mmCIF file of C-alpha atoms in Angstrom:
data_model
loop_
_atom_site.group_PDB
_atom_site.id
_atom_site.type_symbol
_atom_site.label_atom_id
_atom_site.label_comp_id
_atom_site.label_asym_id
_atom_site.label_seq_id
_atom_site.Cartn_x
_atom_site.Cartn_y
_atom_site.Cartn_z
ATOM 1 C CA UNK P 412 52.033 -32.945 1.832
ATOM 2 C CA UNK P 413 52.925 -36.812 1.706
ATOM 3 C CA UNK P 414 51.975 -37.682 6.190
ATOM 4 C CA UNK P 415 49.910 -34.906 6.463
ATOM 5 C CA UNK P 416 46.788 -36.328 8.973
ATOM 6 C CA UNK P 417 43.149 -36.136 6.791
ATOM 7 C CA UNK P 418 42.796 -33.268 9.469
ATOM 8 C CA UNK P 419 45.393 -31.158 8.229
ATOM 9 C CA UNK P 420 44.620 -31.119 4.918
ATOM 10 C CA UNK P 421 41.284 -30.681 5.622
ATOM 11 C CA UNK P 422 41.824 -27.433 6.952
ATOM 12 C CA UNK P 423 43.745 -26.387 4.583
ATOM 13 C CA UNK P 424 40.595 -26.612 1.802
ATOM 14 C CA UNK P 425 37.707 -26.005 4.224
ATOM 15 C CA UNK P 426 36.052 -22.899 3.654
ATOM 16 C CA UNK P 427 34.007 -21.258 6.284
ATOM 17 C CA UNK P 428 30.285 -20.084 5.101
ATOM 18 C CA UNK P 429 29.598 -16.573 6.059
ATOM 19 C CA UNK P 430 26.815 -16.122 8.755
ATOM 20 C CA UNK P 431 23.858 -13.686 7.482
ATOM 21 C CA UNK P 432 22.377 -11.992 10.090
ATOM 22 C CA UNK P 433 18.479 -12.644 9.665
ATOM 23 C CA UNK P 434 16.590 -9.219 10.088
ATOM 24 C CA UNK P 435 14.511 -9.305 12.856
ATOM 25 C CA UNK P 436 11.017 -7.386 12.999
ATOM 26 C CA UNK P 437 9.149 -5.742 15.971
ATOM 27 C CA UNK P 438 6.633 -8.373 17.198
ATOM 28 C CA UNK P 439 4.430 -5.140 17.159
ATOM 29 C CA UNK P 440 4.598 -4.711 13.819
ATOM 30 C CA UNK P 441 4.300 -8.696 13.103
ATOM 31 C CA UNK P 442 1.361 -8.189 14.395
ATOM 32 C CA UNK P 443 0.145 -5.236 12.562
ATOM 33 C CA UNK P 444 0.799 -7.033 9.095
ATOM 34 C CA UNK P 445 -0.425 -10.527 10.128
ATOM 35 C CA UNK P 446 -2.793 -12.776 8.575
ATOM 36 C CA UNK P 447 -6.310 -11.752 8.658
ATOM 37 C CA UNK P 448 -8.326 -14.934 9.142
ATOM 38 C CA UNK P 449 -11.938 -12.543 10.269
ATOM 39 C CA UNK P 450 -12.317 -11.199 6.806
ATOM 40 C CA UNK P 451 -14.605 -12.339 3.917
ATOM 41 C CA UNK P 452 -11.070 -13.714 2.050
ATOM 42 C CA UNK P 453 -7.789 -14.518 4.500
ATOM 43 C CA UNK P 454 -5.687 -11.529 4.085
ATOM 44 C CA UNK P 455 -2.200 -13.237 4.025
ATOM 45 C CA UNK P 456 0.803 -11.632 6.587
ATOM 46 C CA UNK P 457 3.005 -8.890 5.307
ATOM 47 C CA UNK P 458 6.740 -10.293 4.385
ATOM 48 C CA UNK P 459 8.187 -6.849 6.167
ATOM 49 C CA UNK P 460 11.987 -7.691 4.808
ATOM 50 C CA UNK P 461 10.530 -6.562 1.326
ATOM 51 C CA UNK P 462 9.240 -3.244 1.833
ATOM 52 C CA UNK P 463 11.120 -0.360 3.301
ATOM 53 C CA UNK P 464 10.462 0.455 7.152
ATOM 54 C CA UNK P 465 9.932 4.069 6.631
ATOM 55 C CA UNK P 466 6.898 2.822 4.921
ATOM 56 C CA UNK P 467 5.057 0.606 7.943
ATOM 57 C CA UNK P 468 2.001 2.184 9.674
ATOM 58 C CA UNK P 469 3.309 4.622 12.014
ATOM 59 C CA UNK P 470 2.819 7.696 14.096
ATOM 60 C CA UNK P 471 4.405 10.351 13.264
ATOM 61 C CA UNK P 472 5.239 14.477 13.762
ATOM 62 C CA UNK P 473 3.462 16.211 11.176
ATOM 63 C CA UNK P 474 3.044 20.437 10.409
ATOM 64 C CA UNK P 475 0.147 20.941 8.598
ATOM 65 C CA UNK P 476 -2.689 23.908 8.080
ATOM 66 C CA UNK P 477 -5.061 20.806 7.388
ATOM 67 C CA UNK P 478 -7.915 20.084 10.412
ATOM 68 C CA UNK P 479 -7.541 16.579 12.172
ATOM 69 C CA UNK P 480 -9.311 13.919 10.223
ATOM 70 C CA UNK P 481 -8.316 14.972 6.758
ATOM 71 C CA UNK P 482 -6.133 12.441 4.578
ATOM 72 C CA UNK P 483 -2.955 14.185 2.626
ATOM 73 C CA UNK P 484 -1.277 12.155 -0.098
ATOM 74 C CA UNK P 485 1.808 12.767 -0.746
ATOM 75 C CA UNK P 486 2.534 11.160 -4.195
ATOM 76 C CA UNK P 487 6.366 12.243 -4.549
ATOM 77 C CA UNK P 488 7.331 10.795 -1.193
ATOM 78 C CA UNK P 489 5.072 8.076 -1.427
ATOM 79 C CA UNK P 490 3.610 8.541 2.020
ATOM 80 C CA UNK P 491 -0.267 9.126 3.290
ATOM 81 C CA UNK P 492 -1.013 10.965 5.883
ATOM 82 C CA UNK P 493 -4.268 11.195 8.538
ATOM 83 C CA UNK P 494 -4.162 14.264 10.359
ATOM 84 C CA UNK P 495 -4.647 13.614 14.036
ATOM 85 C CA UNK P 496 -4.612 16.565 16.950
ATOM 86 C CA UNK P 497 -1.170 18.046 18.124
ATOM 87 C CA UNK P 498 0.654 18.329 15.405
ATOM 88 C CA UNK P 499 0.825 14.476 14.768
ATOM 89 C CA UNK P 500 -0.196 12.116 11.765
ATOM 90 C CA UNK P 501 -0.561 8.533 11.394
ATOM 91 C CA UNK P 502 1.555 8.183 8.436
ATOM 92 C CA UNK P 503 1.115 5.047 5.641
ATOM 93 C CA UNK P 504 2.849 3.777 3.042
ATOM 94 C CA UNK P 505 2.216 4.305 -1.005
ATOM 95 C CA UNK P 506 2.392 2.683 -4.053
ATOM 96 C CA UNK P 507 1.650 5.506 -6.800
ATOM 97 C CA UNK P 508 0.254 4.391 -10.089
ATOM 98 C CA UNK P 509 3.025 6.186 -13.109
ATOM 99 C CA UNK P 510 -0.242 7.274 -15.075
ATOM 100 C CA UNK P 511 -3.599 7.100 -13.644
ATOM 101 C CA UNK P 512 -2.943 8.950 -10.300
ATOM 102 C CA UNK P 513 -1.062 11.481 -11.484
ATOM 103 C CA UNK P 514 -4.374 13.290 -13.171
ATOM 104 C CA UNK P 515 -5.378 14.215 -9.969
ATOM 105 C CA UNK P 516 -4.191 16.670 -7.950
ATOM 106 C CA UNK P 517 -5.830 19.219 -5.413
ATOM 107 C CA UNK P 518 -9.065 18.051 -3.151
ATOM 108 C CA UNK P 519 -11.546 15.668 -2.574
ATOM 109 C CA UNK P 520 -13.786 13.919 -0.596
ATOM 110 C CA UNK P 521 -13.864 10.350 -0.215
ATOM 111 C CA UNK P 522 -17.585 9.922 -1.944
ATOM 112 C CA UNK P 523 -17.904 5.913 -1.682
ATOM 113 C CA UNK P 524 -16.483 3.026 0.401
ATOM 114 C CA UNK P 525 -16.510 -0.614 -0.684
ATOM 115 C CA UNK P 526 -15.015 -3.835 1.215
ATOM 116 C CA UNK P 527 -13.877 -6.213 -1.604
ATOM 117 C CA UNK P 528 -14.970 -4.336 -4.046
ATOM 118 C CA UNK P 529 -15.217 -5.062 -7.715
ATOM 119 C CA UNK P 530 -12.978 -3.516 -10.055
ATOM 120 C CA UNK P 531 -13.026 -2.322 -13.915
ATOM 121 C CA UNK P 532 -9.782 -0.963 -15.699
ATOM 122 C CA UNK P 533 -10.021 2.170 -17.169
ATOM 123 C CA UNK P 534 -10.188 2.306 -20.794
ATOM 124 C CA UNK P 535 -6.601 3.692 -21.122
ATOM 125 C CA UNK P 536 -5.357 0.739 -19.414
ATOM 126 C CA UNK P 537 -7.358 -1.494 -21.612
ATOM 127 C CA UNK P 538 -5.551 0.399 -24.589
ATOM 128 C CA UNK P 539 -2.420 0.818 -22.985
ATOM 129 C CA UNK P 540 -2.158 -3.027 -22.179
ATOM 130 C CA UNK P 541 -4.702 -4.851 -24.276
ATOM 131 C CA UNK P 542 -3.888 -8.190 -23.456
ATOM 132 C CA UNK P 543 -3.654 -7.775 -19.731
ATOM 133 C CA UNK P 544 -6.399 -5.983 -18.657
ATOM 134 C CA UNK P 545 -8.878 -6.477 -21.997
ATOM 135 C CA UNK P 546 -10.748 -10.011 -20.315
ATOM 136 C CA UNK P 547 -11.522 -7.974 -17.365
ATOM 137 C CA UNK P 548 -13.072 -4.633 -19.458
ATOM 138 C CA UNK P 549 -16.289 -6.296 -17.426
ATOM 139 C CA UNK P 550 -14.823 -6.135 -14.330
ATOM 140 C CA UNK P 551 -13.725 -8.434 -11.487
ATOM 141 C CA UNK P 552 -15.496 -9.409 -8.594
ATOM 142 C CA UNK P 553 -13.901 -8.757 -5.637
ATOM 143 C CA UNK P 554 -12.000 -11.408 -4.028
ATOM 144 C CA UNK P 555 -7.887 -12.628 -3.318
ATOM 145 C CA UNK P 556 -6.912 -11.636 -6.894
ATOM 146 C CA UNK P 557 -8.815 -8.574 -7.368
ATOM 147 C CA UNK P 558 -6.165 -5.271 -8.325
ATOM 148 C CA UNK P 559 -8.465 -3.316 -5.540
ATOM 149 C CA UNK P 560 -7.284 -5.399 -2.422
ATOM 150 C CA UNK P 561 -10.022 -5.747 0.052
ATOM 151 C CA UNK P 562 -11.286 -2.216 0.703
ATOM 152 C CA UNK P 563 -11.605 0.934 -1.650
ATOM 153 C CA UNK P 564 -11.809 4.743 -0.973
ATOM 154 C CA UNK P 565 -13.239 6.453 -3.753
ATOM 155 C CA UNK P 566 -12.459 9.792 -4.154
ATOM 156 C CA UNK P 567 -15.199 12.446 -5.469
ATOM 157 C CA UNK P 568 -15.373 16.011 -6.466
ATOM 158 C CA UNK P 569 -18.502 18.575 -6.761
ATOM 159 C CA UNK P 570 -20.194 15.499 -6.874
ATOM 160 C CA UNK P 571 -18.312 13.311 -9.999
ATOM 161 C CA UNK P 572 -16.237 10.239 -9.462
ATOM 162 C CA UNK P 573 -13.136 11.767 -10.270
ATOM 163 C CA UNK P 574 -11.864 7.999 -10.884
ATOM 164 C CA UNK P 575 -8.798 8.154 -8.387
ATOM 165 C CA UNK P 576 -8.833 5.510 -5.633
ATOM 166 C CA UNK P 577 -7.138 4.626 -2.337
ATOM 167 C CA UNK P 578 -7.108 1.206 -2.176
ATOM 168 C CA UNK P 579 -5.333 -2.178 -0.861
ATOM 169 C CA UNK P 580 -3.015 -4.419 -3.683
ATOM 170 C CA UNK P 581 -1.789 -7.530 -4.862
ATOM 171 C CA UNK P 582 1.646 -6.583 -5.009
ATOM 172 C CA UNK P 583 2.705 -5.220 -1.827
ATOM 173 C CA UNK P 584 5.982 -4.822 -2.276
ATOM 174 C CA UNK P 585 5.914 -2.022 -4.926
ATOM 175 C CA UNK P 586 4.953 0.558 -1.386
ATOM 176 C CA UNK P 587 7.301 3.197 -1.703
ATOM 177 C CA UNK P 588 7.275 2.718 -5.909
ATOM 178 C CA UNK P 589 5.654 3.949 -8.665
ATOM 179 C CA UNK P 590 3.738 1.357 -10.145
ATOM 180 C CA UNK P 591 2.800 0.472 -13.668
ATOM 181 C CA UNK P 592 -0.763 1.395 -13.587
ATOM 182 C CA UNK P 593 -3.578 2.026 -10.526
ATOM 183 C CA UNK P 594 -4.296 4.770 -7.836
ATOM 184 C CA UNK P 595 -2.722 4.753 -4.990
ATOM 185 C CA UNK P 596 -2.130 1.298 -3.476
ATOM 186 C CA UNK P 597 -1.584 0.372 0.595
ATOM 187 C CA UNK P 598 -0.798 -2.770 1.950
ATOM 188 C CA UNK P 599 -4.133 -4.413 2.689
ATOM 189 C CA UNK P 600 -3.727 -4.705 6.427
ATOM 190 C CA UNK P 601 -3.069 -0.628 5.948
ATOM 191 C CA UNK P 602 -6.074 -0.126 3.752
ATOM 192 C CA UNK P 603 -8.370 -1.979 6.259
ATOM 193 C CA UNK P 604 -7.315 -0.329 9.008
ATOM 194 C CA UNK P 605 -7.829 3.408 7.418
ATOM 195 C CA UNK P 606 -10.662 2.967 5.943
ATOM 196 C CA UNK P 607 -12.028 1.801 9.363
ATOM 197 C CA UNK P 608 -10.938 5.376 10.796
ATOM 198 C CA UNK P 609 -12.027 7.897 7.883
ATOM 199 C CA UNK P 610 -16.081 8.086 7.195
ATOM 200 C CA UNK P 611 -17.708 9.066 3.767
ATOM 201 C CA UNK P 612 -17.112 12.697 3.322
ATOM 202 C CA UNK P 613 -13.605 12.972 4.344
ATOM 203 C CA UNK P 614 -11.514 15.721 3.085
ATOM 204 C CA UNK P 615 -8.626 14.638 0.844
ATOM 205 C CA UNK P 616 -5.744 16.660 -0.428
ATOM 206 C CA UNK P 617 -3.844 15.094 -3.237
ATOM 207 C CA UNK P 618 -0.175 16.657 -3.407
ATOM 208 C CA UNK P 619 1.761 15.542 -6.651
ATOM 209 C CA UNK P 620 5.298 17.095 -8.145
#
């Protein structure tokens, strides 16, 4: 190797860096899961690259006995539907709770709406994880940090909260998951913009395995 030039043996040692190819997202769907700067608290932009596409807001073909304006969860596939006219559905995204949604099953109708609303775990979360959800046994105002996100759907039946919610998150990125504890989660831009389209009295139709 004694003469080589610098250049030569450079080349010999240089490796080359691999180019990723950075995933690019719709700038319709940017959009859809921006920041939110009009609400009480900033609703902070969906990172898309961390949750499944299958599971954006979208428009979709969908066979169903159900009337338009009815909302069908389907738990197992971790999708929600809202039945629109012709055979079509605007289809969102889940996060399913391993515990607390799966006690539900059958109808509903969403009883109560709430923007930011406050939350209290239930008392088997309190016992199932004492030290993580025992300081808030009083509840949480609503508000950046609070488990509910900034809008909640809660679902009734003949009358009784049956305690089963649809609501937004702060962990986005467990859509399309089962989660360690909750109802059924959207991402907040989702939540917001459903429970702008369904009124109180909506028929719901819970589907789980």
């Amino acid at each position: 190797m004694i003469g080589l030039p610098a250049v030569a043996l450079a080349a010999c040692s240089s490796t080359r860096t691999p180019v990723v190819q950075e995933q690019r997202i719709d700038p319709y769907y940017q959009a859809m899961y921006g920041t939110l700067t009009n609400e009480k608290f900033v609703v902070q932009a969906m990172d898309l690259r961390r949750v499944d596409p299958q599971f954006w807001r979208q428009e979709v073909p969908y066979v169903t006995s159900e009337r338009p304006g009815t909302l069908v969860v389907d738990t197992p596939n971790h999708f929600l539907y809202l039945v629109l006219e012709g055979g079509r559905a605007l289809r969102y995204g889940v996060g399913v709770g391993k515990s607390e949604a799966l006690v539900f099953r059958g109808t509903a109708t969403i009883g109560r709406k709430a923007e930011w609303p406050r939350w209290t775990p239930t008392q088997s979360m309190i016992k199932r994880e004492p030290d993580r959800y025992g300081p808030y046994a009083g509840g949480m105002e609503g508000g950046p940090t609070n488990p509910l996100g900034p809008r909640a759907l809660y679902l009734y039946k003949d009358g009784q909260d049956t305690l089963f919610r649809l609501h937004g998150t702060t962990e986005p990125y467990t859509i399309g998951t089962n989660v360690s504890s909750g109802c059924i989660r959207l991402m907040n831009q989702d939540i917001i913009d459903l429970y702008g389209r369904v009124p109180t009295g909506t028929r719901v139709v819970v589907i789980n395995a």
